[in-house]
Amino acid sequence: MSTNCVAVTTHLLGFGNELRTPPSLISLPQGQISARQLLQEHVHNELSQSHQANLPSLALNYLIAKPSHSSMIAAEQVRSQAEAAFRAGDCWLMLDGVAVHNLDTPLQLQPQSRVGFMRLYQR
């Protein structure tokens, strides 16, 4: 099975300026994938890197709208909070400049695709 490597960034908006992680490459199977599957792969990739480095993931903190990078986070906590934020309209993803608000949306990723998870911070 062939794979695509896509660059994924995570953004936290609502502080007067945008907080953004550097792009990280995620290896995904070629073909169609849902936005939910992409979110799960992003969380899994970030957790894996976080555990290898024994450091918290800034991207995962941004996904749950916690602008700190001082605590380790469980995968299920991030997924459930991010999915709830998608349902509430506080989180979405940008795929090659197009906003995707529904996690069940099928996506066609290309090797050059740019993915950004956007999270709105509300106090």
Coordinates of N, CA and C in Angstrom, one line a residue:
M1 N 0.9 -1.2 0.0 CA 0.0 0.0 0.0 C 0.9 1.2 0.0
S2 N 0.6 2.1 -0.9 CA 1.4 3.4 -1.0 C 0.9 4.4 0.0
T3 N 1.7 5.3 0.4 CA 1.3 6.4 1.3 C 1.7 7.8 0.8
N4 N 1.0 8.7 1.4 CA 1.3 10.1 1.2 C 1.9 10.7 2.5
C5 N 2.8 11.6 2.4 CA 3.3 12.3 3.5 C 2.7 13.7 3.4
V6 N 1.9 14.1 4.4 CA 1.3 15.5 4.3 C 1.8 16.3 5.5
A7 N 1.9 17.6 5.2 CA 2.4 18.5 6.2 C 1.2 19.0 7.0
V8 N 1.2 18.9 8.3 CA 0.1 19.3 9.2 C 0.6 20.3 10.2
T9 N -0.1 21.4 10.3 CA 0.1 22.4 11.4 C -1.1 22.5 12.2
T10 N -1.0 23.0 13.4 CA -2.1 23.2 14.3 C -2.0 24.7 14.8
H11 N -3.2 25.3 14.7 CA -3.3 26.8 15.0 C -4.3 27.0 16.1
L12 N -3.9 27.9 17.0 CA -4.8 28.3 18.1 C -5.1 29.8 17.9
L13 N -6.4 30.2 17.7 CA -6.7 31.5 17.4 C -7.5 32.1 18.5
G14 N -7.5 33.4 18.7 CA -8.3 34.1 19.7 C -7.5 34.8 20.8
F15 N -6.2 34.9 20.6 CA -5.4 35.6 21.5 C -4.9 37.0 21.0
G16 N -5.5 37.4 19.9 CA -5.0 38.6 19.2 C -4.0 38.4 18.2
N17 N -3.3 37.2 18.3 CA -2.4 36.8 17.3 C -2.5 35.3 17.2
E18 N -2.1 34.7 16.1 CA -2.3 33.3 15.9 C -1.1 32.6 16.4
L19 N -1.4 31.5 17.2 CA -0.3 30.6 17.7 C -0.3 29.4 16.7
R20 N 0.9 29.0 16.2 CA 0.9 28.0 15.2 C 2.1 27.1 15.4
T21 N 1.9 25.8 15.3 CA 3.0 24.9 15.4 C 3.8 24.8 14.1
P22 N 5.0 24.4 14.1 CA 5.7 24.1 12.8 C 5.1 22.9 12.1
P23 N 5.1 22.8 10.8 CA 4.6 21.7 10.2 C 5.2 20.4 10.6
S24 N 4.4 19.3 10.8 CA 4.9 18.0 11.0 C 4.4 17.1 9.9
L25 N 5.2 16.2 9.4 CA 4.8 15.3 8.4 C 4.1 14.1 8.9
I26 N 3.0 13.7 8.4 CA 2.3 12.5 8.8 C 2.1 11.6 7.5
S27 N 2.5 10.4 7.7 CA 2.4 9.4 6.6 C 1.0 8.8 6.7
L28 N 0.2 8.9 5.6 CA -1.1 8.4 5.5 C -1.3 7.5 4.2
P29 N -2.2 6.6 4.3 CA -2.4 5.8 3.1 C -3.0 6.7 1.9
Q30 N -2.6 6.3 0.7 CA -3.2 7.1 -0.4 C -4.6 6.8 -0.6
G31 N -5.3 7.8 -1.2 CA -6.7 7.6 -1.4 C -7.5 8.5 -0.5
Q32 N -8.8 8.1 -0.3 CA -9.7 9.0 0.5 C -9.6 8.6 2.0
I33 N -9.7 9.7 2.8 CA -9.7 9.5 4.2 C -10.7 10.6 4.8
S34 N -11.3 10.2 5.9 CA -12.3 11.2 6.5 C -11.5 12.2 7.3
A35 N -12.1 13.3 7.5 CA -11.5 14.4 8.4 C -11.3 13.8 9.8
R36 N -12.2 12.9 10.3 CA -12.1 12.3 11.6 C -10.8 11.4 11.6
Q37 N -10.6 10.6 10.6 CA -9.4 9.7 10.5 C -8.2 10.6 10.5
L38 N -8.2 11.7 9.8 CA -7.0 12.6 9.7 C -6.7 13.1 11.1
L39 N -7.8 13.6 11.8 CA -7.6 14.0 13.2 C -7.0 13.0 14.1
Q40 N -7.5 11.7 14.0 CA -7.0 10.6 14.8 C -5.5 10.4 14.4
E41 N -5.2 10.4 13.2 CA -3.8 10.2 12.8 C -2.9 11.3 13.3
H42 N -3.4 12.5 13.2 CA -2.6 13.7 13.8 C -2.4 13.5 15.3
V43 N -3.4 13.2 16.0 CA -3.3 13.0 17.4 C -2.3 11.8 17.7
H44 N -2.4 10.7 17.0 CA -1.5 9.6 17.2 C -0.1 10.0 16.9
N45 N 0.1 10.7 15.8 CA 1.5 11.1 15.4 C 2.1 12.0 16.5
E46 N 1.3 13.0 17.0 CA 1.8 13.9 18.0 C 2.1 13.2 19.3
L47 N 1.2 12.3 19.7 CA 1.5 11.6 20.9 C 2.7 10.7 20.8
S48 N 2.9 10.1 19.7 CA 4.1 9.3 19.5 C 5.4 10.1 19.6
Q49 N 5.4 11.3 18.9 CA 6.5 12.2 19.0 C 6.7 12.7 20.4
S50 N 5.6 13.0 21.1 CA 5.7 13.5 22.4 C 6.3 12.5 23.4
H51 N 5.9 11.3 23.3 CA 6.4 10.2 24.2 C 7.8 9.9 23.9
Q52 N 8.2 9.9 22.6 CA 9.6 9.7 22.2 C 10.5 10.7 22.8
A53 N 10.1 12.0 22.7 CA 10.9 13.1 23.2 C 10.7 13.4 24.7
N54 N 9.7 12.7 25.3 CA 9.3 12.9 26.7 C 9.0 14.3 27.0
L55 N 8.3 15.0 26.0 CA 7.9 16.3 26.1 C 6.4 16.4 25.7
P56 N 5.7 17.4 26.3 CA 4.3 17.6 25.9 C 4.2 18.1 24.5
S57 N 3.1 17.8 23.8 CA 2.9 18.2 22.4 C 2.2 19.6 22.4
L58 N 2.8 20.6 21.8 CA 2.2 21.9 21.7 C 1.0 21.8 20.8
A59 N 1.0 21.0 19.7 CA -0.1 20.8 18.8 C -1.3 20.2 19.5
L60 N -1.1 19.3 20.4 CA -2.2 18.7 21.1 C -2.8 19.7 22.1
N61 N -2.0 20.4 22.8 CA -2.5 21.5 23.7 C -3.3 22.5 22.9
Y62 N -2.9 22.9 21.7 CA -3.6 23.8 20.9 C -5.0 23.2 20.5
L63 N -5.0 21.9 20.1 CA -6.3 21.2 19.8 C -7.3 21.3 20.9
I64 N -6.9 21.3 22.1 CA -7.8 21.3 23.2 C -7.9 22.7 23.8
A65 N -7.3 23.7 23.1 CA -7.4 25.1 23.4 C -6.8 25.4 24.8
K66 N -5.6 24.7 25.0 CA -4.9 24.9 26.2 C -3.5 25.4 25.8
P67 N -3.2 26.7 25.8 CA -2.0 27.3 25.1 C -0.7 27.0 25.9
S68 N -0.8 26.1 26.8 CA 0.4 25.8 27.6 C 1.1 24.6 26.9
H69 N 2.4 24.4 27.1 CA 3.0 23.2 26.7 C 3.8 22.6 27.8
S70 N 3.0 22.5 29.0 CA 3.6 22.0 30.2 C 3.0 20.7 30.7
S71 N 2.1 20.1 30.0 CA 1.5 18.9 30.5 C 1.3 17.8 29.4
M72 N 1.5 16.6 29.8 CA 1.3 15.5 28.9 C -0.3 15.3 28.9
I73 N -0.7 14.8 27.7 CA -2.2 14.7 27.5 C -2.5 13.3 26.9
A74 N -3.6 12.7 27.3 CA -4.0 11.4 26.9 C -4.7 11.6 25.5
A75 N -4.5 10.6 24.6 CA -5.0 10.6 23.3 C -6.6 10.7 23.3
E76 N -7.2 9.9 24.1 CA -8.7 10.0 24.2 C -9.2 11.3 24.6
Q77 N -8.5 12.0 25.5 CA -8.9 13.3 26.0 C -8.8 14.3 24.8
V78 N -7.7 14.2 24.1 CA -7.6 15.2 22.9 C -8.6 14.9 21.9
R79 N -8.8 13.6 21.5 CA -9.8 13.3 20.5 C -11.2 13.7 20.9
S80 N -11.6 13.4 22.1 CA -13.0 13.7 22.5 C -13.2 15.2 22.6
Q81 N -12.2 16.0 23.1 CA -12.3 17.4 23.2 C -12.3 18.1 21.8
A82 N -11.4 17.6 20.9 CA -11.3 18.1 19.6 C -12.6 17.8 18.8
E83 N -13.1 16.6 18.9 CA -14.4 16.3 18.2 C -15.5 17.1 18.7
A84 N -15.6 17.4 20.0 CA -16.6 18.2 20.6 C -16.5 19.6 20.1
A85 N -15.2 20.1 19.9 CA -15.0 21.5 19.4 C -15.4 21.5 17.9
F86 N -15.2 20.5 17.1 CA -15.7 20.4 15.8 C -17.2 20.6 15.7
R87 N -17.9 19.8 16.6 CA -19.4 19.8 16.6 C -19.9 21.2 17.0
A88 N -19.1 21.9 17.9 CA -19.5 23.2 18.4 C -19.1 24.3 17.4
G89 N -18.3 24.0 16.4 CA -17.9 25.0 15.4 C -16.7 25.8 15.9
D90 N -16.0 25.3 17.0 CA -14.8 26.0 17.5 C -13.5 25.4 16.9
C91 N -13.6 24.3 16.1 CA -12.5 23.7 15.5 C -12.9 23.3 14.1
W92 N -11.9 23.4 13.2 CA -12.1 23.0 11.8 C -10.7 22.7 11.2
L93 N -10.7 22.2 10.0 CA -9.4 22.0 9.4 C -9.4 22.7 8.0
M94 N -8.3 23.1 7.6 CA -8.1 23.7 6.3 C -7.3 22.7 5.5
L95 N -7.8 22.3 4.4 CA -7.1 21.4 3.4 C -6.9 22.2 2.2
D96 N -5.6 22.5 1.9 CA -5.2 23.3 0.7 C -6.1 24.5 0.5
G97 N -6.3 25.2 1.6 CA -7.0 26.5 1.6 C -8.5 26.4 1.7
V98 N -9.1 25.2 1.8 CA -10.5 25.0 1.9 C -10.9 24.6 3.3
A99 N -11.9 25.2 3.9 CA -12.3 24.9 5.3 C -13.2 23.7 5.3
V100 N -12.9 22.8 6.2 CA -13.7 21.6 6.4 C -14.2 21.6 7.9
H101 N -15.5 21.6 8.1 CA -16.1 21.8 9.4 C -16.7 20.5 9.9
N102 N -16.9 19.5 9.1 CA -17.5 18.2 9.4 C -16.5 17.1 9.4
L103 N -16.4 16.4 10.6 CA -15.4 15.3 10.7 C -15.7 14.1 9.8
D104 N -16.9 14.0 9.3 CA -17.2 12.9 8.4 C -17.0 13.2 6.9
T105 N -16.5 14.4 6.6 CA -16.2 14.8 5.3 C -15.1 14.0 4.7
P106 N -15.3 13.4 3.5 CA -14.2 12.6 2.9 C -13.2 13.6 2.3
L107 N -11.9 13.3 2.4 CA -10.8 14.1 1.9 C -10.0 13.3 1.0
Q108 N -9.5 14.0 -0.1 CA -8.6 13.4 -1.0 C -7.3 14.1 -0.8
L109 N -6.3 13.4 -0.2 CA -5.0 14.1 0.1 C -4.0 13.8 -1.0
Q110 N -3.2 14.7 -1.3 CA -2.1 14.6 -2.3 C -0.8 14.8 -1.5
P111 N 0.3 14.3 -2.0 CA 1.6 14.4 -1.4 C 1.9 15.9 -1.0
Q112 N 1.5 16.8 -1.8 CA 1.7 18.3 -1.6 C 0.7 18.9 -0.8
S113 N -0.3 18.2 -0.3 CA -1.4 18.8 0.5 C -0.9 19.4 1.8
R114 N -1.5 20.5 2.1 CA -1.2 21.3 3.3 C -2.5 21.2 4.2
V115 N -2.3 20.7 5.4 CA -3.4 20.6 6.4 C -3.1 21.4 7.6
G116 N -4.2 22.2 8.0 CA -4.1 22.9 9.2 C -5.3 22.7 10.1
F117 N -5.1 22.3 11.3 CA -6.1 22.2 12.3 C -6.2 23.5 13.0
M118 N -7.4 24.1 12.9 CA -7.6 25.5 13.4 C -8.5 25.3 14.7
R119 N -8.1 26.0 15.8 CA -9.0 25.9 17.0 C -9.1 27.3 17.5
L120 N -10.4 27.7 17.8 CA -10.7 29.0 18.3 C -10.7 28.9 19.8
Y121 N -9.9 29.7 20.5 CA -9.9 29.8 21.9 C -10.9 30.7 22.4
Q122 N -11.8 30.2 23.3 CA -12.8 31.1 23.9 C -12.7 31.1 25.4
R123 N -12.6 32.2 26.0 CA -12.3 32.3 27.4 C -13.6 32.1 28.2

